[in-house]
Coordinates of C-alpha atoms (C1' of nucleotides) in Angstrom, one line a residue:
Chain A
M13 CA -20.7 15.4 4.1
S14 CA -23.6 13.4 2.7
N15 CA -21.7 10.5 1.3
K16 CA -18.9 8.5 3.0
L17 CA -15.8 9.1 0.9
N18 CA -13.5 6.3 0.2
T19 CA -10.9 5.2 -2.4
P20 CA -12.0 2.0 -4.3
K21 CA -11.3 -1.3 -2.6
G22 CA -7.6 -2.3 -2.3
T23 CA -6.3 1.3 -3.2
R24 CA -4.9 4.0 -1.0
D25 CA -4.1 7.7 -1.1
H26 CA -0.5 8.7 -0.4
L27 CA 0.0 11.7 2.0
P28 CA 3.1 13.7 1.5
V29 CA 5.2 11.8 4.0
D30 CA 4.2 8.5 2.2
V31 CA 5.2 9.8 -1.2
R32 CA 8.6 10.8 0.1
K33 CA 9.0 7.3 1.6
R34 CA 8.0 5.6 -1.7
E35 CA 10.4 7.9 -3.7
Y36 CA 13.1 6.9 -1.4
I37 CA 12.5 3.3 -2.3
F38 CA 12.2 3.9 -6.1
K39 CA 15.4 5.9 -6.0
A40 CA 17.3 3.2 -4.3
I41 CA 16.0 0.6 -6.9
A42 CA 16.6 2.8 -9.9
K43 CA 20.0 3.7 -8.8
A44 CA 21.0 0.0 -8.4
F45 CA 19.6 -0.9 -11.8
Q46 CA 21.3 2.1 -13.4
S47 CA 24.7 1.2 -12.0
Y48 CA 24.5 -2.1 -13.9
G49 CA 23.6 -0.4 -17.1
Y50 CA 19.9 -1.0 -17.1
Q51 CA 17.9 1.5 -19.0
P52 CA 14.4 2.9 -18.0
I53 CA 11.3 2.3 -20.2
E54 CA 7.7 2.9 -19.7
T55 CA 4.6 1.1 -21.2
P56 CA 0.9 2.2 -21.1
S57 CA -1.3 1.4 -18.1
F58 CA -3.5 -0.7 -20.2
E59 CA -2.9 -3.1 -23.0
L60 CA -5.1 -4.9 -25.5
S61 CA -6.9 -7.8 -23.7
S62 CA -5.4 -10.1 -26.2
T63 CA -2.0 -9.2 -25.1
L64 CA -2.6 -10.1 -21.5
M65 CA -5.2 -12.8 -21.4
G66 CA -3.9 -16.4 -21.2
K67 CA -0.5 -15.4 -20.1
Y68 CA -0.9 -16.0 -16.3
G69 CA -3.0 -19.0 -16.2
D70 CA -6.7 -19.3 -15.4
E71 CA -6.2 -17.8 -11.9
G72 CA -4.3 -14.9 -13.4
D73 CA -6.9 -14.2 -16.1
R74 CA -9.6 -13.9 -13.4
L75 CA -7.6 -11.3 -11.6
I76 CA -7.1 -9.0 -14.7
F77 CA -9.0 -5.8 -14.6
R78 CA -11.0 -5.3 -17.8
I79 CA -11.9 -2.0 -19.3
L80 CA -15.4 -1.6 -20.6
N81 CA -15.9 -0.6 -24.1
S82 CA -17.3 3.0 -24.6
G83 CA -19.3 4.8 -27.2
E84 CA -20.7 2.9 -30.2
K85 CA -18.6 -0.2 -29.3
V86 CA -21.1 -0.9 -26.4
K87 CA -23.2 -2.2 -29.2
K88 CA -20.8 -5.1 -29.7
A89 CA -22.2 -6.7 -26.5
D90 CA -22.9 -10.4 -27.1
V91 CA -26.2 -10.6 -25.3
Q92 CA -26.7 -14.1 -26.6
A93 CA -23.5 -15.2 -24.9
L94 CA -24.7 -13.7 -21.6
Q95 CA -28.1 -15.5 -21.9
N96 CA -26.1 -18.7 -22.5
D97 CA -24.2 -18.1 -19.3
E98 CA -20.9 -17.9 -21.4
L99 CA -19.5 -15.1 -19.1
A100 CA -16.0 -15.1 -20.6
K101 CA -17.3 -14.8 -24.1
F102 CA -19.7 -12.0 -23.1
A103 CA -16.8 -10.2 -21.2
N104 CA -14.7 -10.3 -24.4
S105 CA -17.5 -8.8 -26.4
I106 CA -17.8 -5.7 -24.2
S107 CA -14.1 -5.2 -23.4
E108 CA -11.1 -5.0 -25.6
K109 CA -8.6 -3.5 -23.2
A110 CA -7.3 -4.3 -19.8
L111 CA -5.1 -2.8 -17.1
R112 CA -1.7 -4.4 -17.0
Y113 CA -1.4 -7.2 -14.5
D114 CA 2.4 -7.1 -14.2
L115 CA 5.3 -5.5 -16.1
T116 CA 6.9 -8.6 -17.6
V117 CA 4.3 -9.5 -20.2
P118 CA 3.9 -5.9 -21.4
F119 CA 7.7 -5.9 -21.6
A120 CA 7.7 -9.1 -23.8
R121 CA 5.3 -7.3 -26.1
F122 CA 7.5 -4.2 -26.0
V123 CA 10.6 -6.2 -27.0
V124 CA 8.9 -8.0 -29.9
Q125 CA 7.3 -4.8 -31.2
H126 CA 10.5 -2.7 -30.9
Q127 CA 13.0 -5.5 -31.7
N128 CA 14.6 -3.4 -34.6
D129 CA 15.2 -0.5 -32.3
L130 CA 16.7 -2.4 -29.5
C131 CA 20.3 -3.5 -28.9
F132 CA 20.6 -7.0 -27.5
P133 CA 21.3 -8.1 -24.9
F134 CA 18.6 -5.6 -23.8
K135 CA 18.6 -4.6 -20.1
R136 CA 15.8 -2.5 -18.9
Y137 CA 14.2 -1.4 -15.7
Q138 CA 10.6 -0.2 -15.2
I139 CA 8.8 1.3 -12.2
Q140 CA 5.1 1.6 -12.8
P141 CA 1.9 0.6 -11.0
V142 CA 0.0 -2.6 -11.9
W143 CA -3.5 -3.7 -11.1
R144 CA -5.0 -6.9 -9.9
A145 CA -8.7 -7.6 -9.1
D146 CA -7.6 -9.6 -6.0
R147 CA -9.2 -9.6 -2.5
P148 CA -7.1 -7.1 -0.6
Q149 CA -5.3 -8.4 2.4
H150 CA -2.3 -7.6 4.5
G151 CA 0.4 -6.6 2.0
R152 CA -1.9 -7.2 -1.0
Y153 CA -3.5 -4.4 -2.8
Q154 CA -5.4 -4.0 -6.1
E155 CA -3.2 -1.2 -7.2
F156 CA 0.5 -1.4 -6.4
Y157 CA 3.9 -0.6 -7.8
Q158 CA 6.3 -3.1 -9.3
C159 CA 9.9 -2.3 -10.0
D160 CA 11.1 -4.7 -12.6
G161 CA 14.5 -5.4 -14.2
D162 CA 15.0 -7.8 -17.0
V163 CA 17.7 -8.9 -19.4
V164 CA 16.5 -10.4 -22.8
G165 CA 18.7 -11.8 -25.5
S166 CA 21.3 -13.6 -23.3
D167 CA 21.1 -17.0 -21.8
S168 CA 24.3 -16.5 -19.8
L169 CA 23.8 -17.3 -16.0
R170 CA 25.9 -14.3 -15.3
N171 CA 22.7 -12.3 -15.7
E172 CA 21.2 -14.2 -12.9
V173 CA 24.3 -13.5 -10.8
E174 CA 24.1 -9.7 -11.6
L175 CA 20.4 -9.6 -10.7
I176 CA 21.1 -11.2 -7.3
R177 CA 23.7 -8.7 -6.7
I178 CA 21.3 -5.9 -7.5
I179 CA 18.8 -7.3 -5.0
K180 CA 21.3 -7.3 -2.3
Q181 CA 22.5 -3.7 -3.3
V182 CA 18.9 -2.4 -3.1
L183 CA 17.9 -4.1 0.2
S184 CA 21.2 -3.3 1.9
G185 CA 21.0 0.3 0.6
L186 CA 17.6 0.5 2.3
N187 CA 19.2 -0.7 5.5
L188 CA 17.0 -3.8 5.7
P189 CA 18.8 -5.8 8.4
G190 CA 17.7 -9.3 7.6
F191 CA 16.5 -11.0 4.4
T192 CA 17.0 -14.3 2.5
I193 CA 17.3 -14.8 -1.1
K194 CA 15.8 -18.0 -1.9
L195 CA 16.7 -19.9 -5.1
N196 CA 15.4 -22.9 -7.0
N197 CA 15.2 -24.0 -10.5
R198 CA 12.3 -25.1 -12.6
K199 CA 14.5 -27.7 -14.0
V200 CA 15.1 -29.1 -10.6
L201 CA 11.3 -29.2 -10.0
S202 CA 10.8 -31.0 -13.4
G203 CA 13.6 -33.4 -12.2
I204 CA 11.8 -34.1 -9.1
A205 CA 8.6 -34.8 -11.0
E206 CA 10.6 -37.0 -13.4
V207 CA 12.3 -39.1 -10.6
C208 CA 8.9 -39.6 -9.1
G209 CA 7.3 -40.5 -12.3
V210 CA 4.7 -37.8 -12.1
E211 CA 5.8 -35.4 -14.9
Q212 CA 2.2 -34.8 -15.9
E213 CA 1.3 -33.6 -12.3
L214 CA 4.3 -31.2 -12.1
I215 CA 2.2 -28.1 -11.3
A216 CA 0.0 -29.8 -8.6
L217 CA 3.2 -31.1 -7.0
T218 CA 5.1 -27.8 -6.9
V219 CA 2.1 -25.9 -5.8
A220 CA 1.7 -28.2 -2.8
L221 CA 5.5 -28.2 -2.1
D222 CA 5.5 -24.4 -2.2
K223 CA 3.3 -24.3 0.9
L224 CA 5.8 -26.2 3.1
D225 CA 6.9 -23.3 5.2
K226 CA 3.3 -22.2 5.6
I227 CA 1.3 -25.4 6.4
G228 CA 4.2 -27.8 7.3
K229 CA 5.0 -31.3 6.1
E230 CA 1.7 -32.8 7.2
G231 CA -0.3 -30.1 5.4
V232 CA 1.7 -30.7 2.1
V233 CA 1.2 -34.5 2.5
D234 CA -2.5 -34.1 3.1
E235 CA -2.8 -31.9 0.0
L236 CA -0.8 -34.3 -2.2
V237 CA -3.0 -37.2 -1.0
S238 CA -6.2 -35.2 -1.8
K239 CA -4.8 -34.5 -5.2
G240 CA -4.4 -38.2 -5.8
F241 CA -0.6 -38.8 -5.3
S242 CA 0.3 -42.3 -4.4
Q243 CA 2.0 -43.5 -1.3
E244 CA 5.0 -44.5 -3.4
V245 CA 5.4 -40.9 -4.7
L246 CA 5.1 -39.6 -1.1
D247 CA 7.8 -41.9 0.0
K248 CA 10.1 -40.8 -2.8
I249 CA 9.8 -37.1 -2.1
D250 CA 10.1 -37.6 1.6
P251 CA 13.9 -36.7 1.8
L252 CA 13.1 -33.3 0.3
F253 CA 11.2 -32.3 3.4
G254 CA 14.2 -32.8 5.6
L255 CA 16.7 -30.9 3.4
E256 CA 18.9 -28.9 5.6
G257 CA 22.4 -27.4 5.9
S258 CA 24.4 -25.1 3.6
F259 CA 23.8 -24.4 -0.1
E260 CA 26.5 -26.8 -1.0
T261 CA 25.3 -29.6 1.4
R262 CA 21.8 -29.3 -0.1
L263 CA 23.2 -29.4 -3.7
E264 CA 25.0 -32.6 -2.9
K265 CA 22.0 -34.3 -1.4
L266 CA 19.9 -33.3 -4.3
K267 CA 22.4 -34.7 -6.8
V268 CA 22.0 -38.0 -5.2
F269 CA 18.1 -37.6 -5.3
L270 CA 18.1 -36.4 -9.0
R271 CA 20.8 -38.7 -10.3
G272 CA 18.3 -40.4 -12.7
S273 CA 17.1 -37.1 -14.3
E274 CA 19.2 -35.3 -16.8
I275 CA 17.1 -32.1 -16.6
G276 CA 17.2 -32.1 -12.8
L277 CA 21.1 -32.4 -12.7
K278 CA 21.2 -29.6 -15.3
G279 CA 19.2 -27.4 -13.0
L280 CA 21.5 -28.1 -10.1
E281 CA 24.5 -27.3 -12.2
E282 CA 23.0 -23.9 -12.9
L283 CA 22.3 -23.3 -9.3
S284 CA 25.9 -24.3 -8.4
F285 CA 27.4 -22.0 -11.0
V286 CA 25.3 -19.0 -9.8
H287 CA 26.2 -19.8 -6.1
S288 CA 29.9 -20.1 -6.9
K289 CA 29.9 -16.6 -8.4
L290 CA 28.4 -15.0 -5.3
Q291 CA 30.8 -16.5 -2.7
D292 CA 32.2 -13.0 -1.9
F293 CA 28.9 -11.5 -0.7
D294 CA 27.6 -14.5 0.9
A295 CA 30.6 -15.4 3.0
N296 CA 28.5 -16.1 6.0
H297 CA 26.0 -18.2 4.1
E298 CA 23.1 -16.1 5.5
L299 CA 21.7 -14.6 2.3
L300 CA 21.4 -17.3 -0.3
E301 CA 19.3 -20.4 0.4
L302 CA 18.5 -23.2 -1.8
D303 CA 14.9 -24.0 -1.3
V304 CA 13.5 -26.9 -3.5
T305 CA 10.0 -26.1 -2.3
L306 CA 10.0 -22.6 -4.0
A307 CA 7.8 -22.8 -6.9
R308 CA 6.4 -19.4 -7.9
G309 CA 3.1 -19.4 -9.7
L310 CA 3.8 -17.8 -13.0
N311 CA 4.1 -20.6 -15.4
Y312 CA 6.5 -18.9 -17.9
Y313 CA 9.5 -19.5 -15.8
T314 CA 11.8 -22.2 -17.2
G315 CA 15.1 -21.8 -15.3
I316 CA 16.4 -20.3 -12.0
I317 CA 13.7 -18.8 -9.8
I318 CA 14.3 -16.3 -7.1
E319 CA 12.2 -15.1 -4.2
V320 CA 13.2 -12.7 -1.4
K321 CA 11.7 -12.7 2.0
A322 CA 12.3 -10.1 4.8
H323 CA 13.1 -11.4 8.3
E324 CA 11.3 -10.2 11.4
V325 CA 8.0 -9.3 9.7
E326 CA 5.1 -11.3 8.5
M327 CA 4.9 -10.4 4.8
G328 CA 4.8 -12.3 1.5
S329 CA 7.9 -12.1 -0.7
I330 CA 9.2 -8.7 -1.4
C331 CA 10.9 -9.5 -4.6
G332 CA 10.7 -12.4 -7.0
G333 CA 11.8 -13.4 -10.4
G334 CA 13.4 -16.0 -12.7
R335 CA 14.4 -17.0 -16.1
Y336 CA 11.9 -17.5 -18.9
D337 CA 13.3 -19.1 -22.1
D338 CA 10.6 -18.2 -24.4
L339 CA 8.4 -15.4 -23.2
T340 CA 8.6 -13.4 -26.4
G341 CA 7.8 -16.6 -28.2
L342 CA 4.2 -15.9 -27.1
F343 CA 4.3 -12.9 -29.3
G344 CA 6.0 -14.5 -32.2
L345 CA 9.7 -13.8 -31.5
K346 CA 11.3 -17.2 -30.8
G347 CA 14.6 -18.1 -29.2
L348 CA 15.0 -15.0 -27.1
S349 CA 15.9 -15.9 -23.5
G350 CA 15.2 -13.6 -20.7
V351 CA 15.7 -13.3 -16.9
G352 CA 14.2 -10.8 -14.6
I353 CA 13.3 -9.7 -11.1
S354 CA 10.5 -7.7 -9.6
F355 CA 10.6 -5.7 -6.5
G356 CA 7.2 -5.1 -4.6
A357 CA 7.7 -1.5 -3.7
D358 CA 4.5 -1.4 -1.6
R359 CA 5.6 -4.4 0.4
I360 CA 9.0 -3.1 0.9
Y361 CA 7.4 0.1 2.0
D362 CA 5.3 -1.9 4.6
V363 CA 8.3 -3.8 5.8
L364 CA 10.5 -0.7 6.3
N365 CA 7.5 1.1 8.0
S366 CA 6.9 -1.6 10.5
L367 CA 10.6 -1.9 11.3
N368 CA 10.9 1.8 11.5
L369 CA 13.7 1.9 9.0
F370 CA 12.9 5.1 7.0
P371 CA 15.4 7.9 7.6
A372 CA 14.0 10.7 9.7
S373 CA 15.2 13.2 7.2
L374 CA 12.4 12.3 4.8
S375 CA 9.9 14.1 6.8
E376 CA 11.7 17.4 7.0
G377 CA 9.8 20.6 6.1
P378 CA 11.0 23.9 4.7
E379 CA 14.4 25.1 5.9
V380 CA 13.3 28.8 5.9
L381 CA 9.8 30.3 6.4
F382 CA 9.3 34.0 6.0
L383 CA 6.5 35.3 8.1
N384 CA 4.1 37.7 6.3
F385 CA 3.5 41.0 8.1
S386 CA 2.2 43.2 5.2
E387 CA 2.2 43.4 1.4
S388 CA 5.3 45.5 1.1
T389 CA 7.5 43.6 3.6
A390 CA 6.3 40.3 2.0
D391 CA 7.5 41.6 -1.4
Q392 CA 11.0 42.1 0.0
C393 CA 10.8 38.6 1.6
D394 CA 9.9 37.1 -1.9
V395 CA 13.1 38.7 -3.2
W396 CA 15.2 37.2 -0.6
A397 CA 13.4 33.8 -0.8
N398 CA 14.3 33.6 -4.5
V399 CA 17.9 34.3 -3.7
L400 CA 18.0 31.4 -1.2
R401 CA 16.1 29.1 -3.6
S402 CA 18.7 29.9 -6.3
R403 CA 21.3 28.5 -3.8
D404 CA 19.3 25.3 -3.4
H405 CA 17.4 26.0 -0.1
I406 CA 13.8 25.1 0.4
V407 CA 11.9 28.3 1.2
E408 CA 8.4 29.4 1.8
V409 CA 6.8 32.8 2.2
Y410 CA 3.6 32.7 4.3
P411 CA 0.9 33.7 1.8
S412 CA -1.1 36.1 3.8
A413 CA -0.6 38.6 6.8
S414 CA -2.5 36.3 9.2
K415 CA -2.1 36.5 13.0
L416 CA 1.4 35.8 13.9
Q417 CA 0.3 33.0 16.3
K418 CA -1.3 31.2 13.3
Q419 CA 1.8 31.7 11.2
M420 CA 4.1 30.4 13.9
K421 CA 1.8 27.4 14.4
Y422 CA 2.1 26.7 10.7
A423 CA 5.9 26.9 10.9
N424 CA 5.9 24.5 13.7
D425 CA 3.5 22.0 12.2
R426 CA 5.4 22.1 9.0
G427 CA 8.7 21.5 10.8
A428 CA 10.4 24.6 9.5
K429 CA 14.0 25.0 10.8
W430 CA 14.2 28.7 10.6
V431 CA 11.6 31.5 10.7
V432 CA 12.4 35.0 9.3
F433 CA 10.8 38.1 10.9
Y434 CA 10.8 41.0 8.6
G435 CA 7.8 43.4 9.5
D436 CA 7.4 47.1 9.8
E437 CA 9.5 47.1 13.0
E438 CA 12.5 45.4 11.4
A439 CA 12.2 47.5 8.2
A440 CA 12.3 50.7 10.2
K441 CA 15.5 49.5 11.9
Q442 CA 16.9 48.0 8.6
Q443 CA 17.3 44.6 10.2
V444 CA 16.1 41.0 9.9
V445 CA 15.4 38.6 12.7
L446 CA 16.1 34.9 12.3
K447 CA 14.4 32.4 14.8
N448 CA 15.8 29.0 15.3
M449 CA 12.7 26.9 15.7
S450 CA 14.4 24.0 17.5
D451 CA 15.9 26.0 20.4
G452 CA 13.8 29.2 20.1
T453 CA 16.8 31.6 19.9
Q454 CA 16.6 34.7 17.8
T455 CA 19.4 36.6 16.1
S456 CA 19.3 40.0 14.3
Y457 CA 21.1 40.7 11.1
S458 CA 21.5 43.8 8.9
A459 CA 18.8 43.7 6.3
G460 CA 21.4 44.6 3.5
S461 CA 23.7 41.6 3.9
W462 CA 22.0 39.1 6.1
I463 CA 21.9 36.3 3.7
N464 CA 25.7 36.1 3.3
E465 CA 26.2 36.6 6.9
W466 CA 23.8 34.0 7.9
L467 CA 25.0 31.4 5.4
G468 CA 28.6 32.2 6.4
Chain B
rG29 C1' -14.0 -17.0 -6.8
rA30 C1' -15.2 -19.5 -1.2
rG31 C1' -15.8 -18.4 4.1
rG32 C1' -15.6 -15.0 8.2
rU33 C1' -15.2 -9.8 10.1
rU34 C1' -15.9 -4.5 10.3
rG35 C1' -18.4 0.5 9.5
rU36 C1' -21.3 6.0 14.7
rA37 C1' -18.1 13.8 14.0
rG38 C1' -12.0 15.1 10.1
rC39 C1' -9.3 10.9 13.4
rU40 C1' -9.7 7.1 17.5
rC41 C1' -13.8 5.2 19.9
rA42 C1' -18.2 5.0 23.8
rG43 C1' -23.6 4.3 23.1
rU44 C1' -27.2 -0.7 28.5
rU45 C1' -32.7 -6.0 27.1
rG46 C1' -34.9 -1.6 20.7
rG47 C1' -37.4 3.9 24.0
rU48 C1' -37.2 11.5 24.6
rU49 C1' -32.7 16.1 22.0
rA50 C1' -26.6 10.3 19.7
rG51 C1' -21.6 11.3 23.5
rA52 C1' -16.0 11.7 24.8
rG53 C1' -10.9 12.5 23.7
rC54 C1' -7.9 14.3 19.9
rG55 C1' -7.9 17.6 15.7
rU56 C1' -10.2 22.2 13.5
rC57 C1' -12.0 27.2 14.2
rG58 C1' -12.6 31.6 17.6
rG59 C1' -11.1 34.0 22.3
rA60 C1' -7.8 34.7 26.8
rU61 C1' -2.8 37.0 23.9
rU62 C1' -4.0 43.0 17.5
rG63 C1' 4.4 40.9 16.7
rU64 C1' 6.2 34.9 18.5
rG65 C1' 5.3 27.9 17.9
rG66 C1' 5.4 23.0 20.5
rU67 C1' 2.3 23.9 27.3
rU68 C1' -2.4 26.0 29.6
rC69 C1' -7.6 27.9 30.1
rC70 C1' -12.5 29.3 27.9
rG71 C1' -15.9 28.8 23.9
rA72 C1' -17.9 27.2 19.2
rA73 C1' -18.7 24.5 14.7
rG74 C1' -18.9 19.7 13.0
rG75 C1' -23.5 13.4 12.6
rU76 C1' -29.1 11.2 6.8
rC77 C1' -25.2 6.4 12.9
rG78 C1' -21.7 3.4 5.2
rC79 C1' -25.9 3.0 1.6
rG80 C1' -30.8 0.7 0.3
rG81 C1' -34.9 -2.1 1.9
rG82 C1' -37.6 -4.7 5.9
rU83 C1' -39.6 -5.8 11.1
rU84 C1' -41.8 -2.5 14.9
rC85 C1' -46.1 2.3 18.0
rG86 C1' -40.8 3.4 17.9
rA87 C1' -34.3 1.1 15.0
rG88 C1' -27.6 3.6 15.8
rA89 C1' -29.0 -1.3 18.0
rC90 C1' -33.0 -6.7 15.1
rC91 C1' -33.4 -9.1 9.7
rC92 C1' -32.2 -8.9 4.3
rG93 C1' -29.3 -6.9 0.3
rU94 C1' -25.2 -3.9 -1.2
rC95 C1' -20.5 -1.3 -0.7
rU96 C1' -16.3 -0.9 2.3
rU97 C1' -12.4 -2.7 6.2
rC98 C1' -9.5 -6.4 8.1
rC99 C1' -8.5 -11.8 8.1
rU100 C1' -8.4 -17.2 6.3
rC101 C1' -8.4 -20.0 1.7
rC102 C1' -7.2 -19.7 -3.6
rC103 C1' -3.4 -17.1 -5.9
rC104 C1' 0.3 -13.6 -5.6
rA105 C1' 4.2 -8.3 -5.1

RNA sequence: GAGGUUGUAGCUCAGUUGGUUAGAGCGUCGGAUUGUGGUUCCGAAGGUCGCGGGUUCGAGACCCGUCUUCCUCCCCA
């Protein structure tokens, strides 16, 4: 091999065993969404750049993969812009399409475009890959699957409740032993900023707060100081760092903190409602956590925000979401509220893998492998194999009459449960020999009726 | 986008202050064993030392660039 082969940065191949594991995750997610009446949709891998650009903030725009124009369109290149060092303008002149960055913005486009064909409230789920031109890191890829579920056209908080139930159903179904569903509300964050008199610096404040569990209180304070926040503000938010206790306890403390902010109290009311509807499954107060430092970067969220962390493994959030009051407004359809969550299938994969939580049955090979001794006996084996397949068994016939040792090694490597011997010797005696590969025992059956006898 | 790190056989890795023909284990293939796997023994194939340039009598090793790996930051699933 002259060139070193590799997949592009941040991408991976998936071996058969990996694909089975991923399908196991996708199935659990799809099943949960379906059980709540969510319907599947798909959208194209790429969108018009104008659909995506400007929806994720400057950071997001930088991470969107652009698709180069082809053919005659190359001539549209704005060389003047390049010479003037106007790189964004130049990029727009050579690219009109881009790979989708997430599933939410394309979904908003989808809803606006097909509003006459949809029945609202519209609940959909979508499992497709997305692409980000990010630096790869642990649990971060340039191509990864998102599994989104959203409801649009209903501002009822019961949708939030439902989505949280779905999260629990999925992660419990995957036997993930420990995870925390963190909740916050953009309105609470706005309220905090209001109480502190720094409404204009809301983003800087929340971005710093968001890092609390990572860099600690001192780190957050340092960052706020460097961003120019006054000592007065730091003193005011100090109680937020020490927020402890149950969901209810934190709610009460925050009610005091936010008593001067109408919007902040509204946010607390929403959180309280959602929490009260989930008492049954959070009886031990282990799943739901009110975390005022939870911010989430995407700036289209306006209400409750959700983030899920797995315990016992270093990994970013495995699921996130929230309410956005006017996402479709970006595309001209006003007044349609939505709420959604997004499972990071690749991160869930990494978590389940490192905790060894995939069922062993996923890697099983064929149930039955027919050895190949000759053309004529293999033809007979094909007939039997098709009978077994019609009865839902996974069956292979070895394709050529290779040395038996080689065929047996194949059976072993593939993890075949049973191997069928039907060669000239067996044909002469009108019998079939079945070998159990796990204990090595062999049993003879009459060639005319062995399938029924064997299957009992 | 900033900083650091990595790359030698299909895989995991040795390779001395720069010095003849670059090694091992595993895997693969062949044989011991022409109808019986997971164990054993013997043998073989497999390398532009990531790629490009430079320094040097001489580079896998040193320098520069580039791509890739992993990590920290930014941001995020």
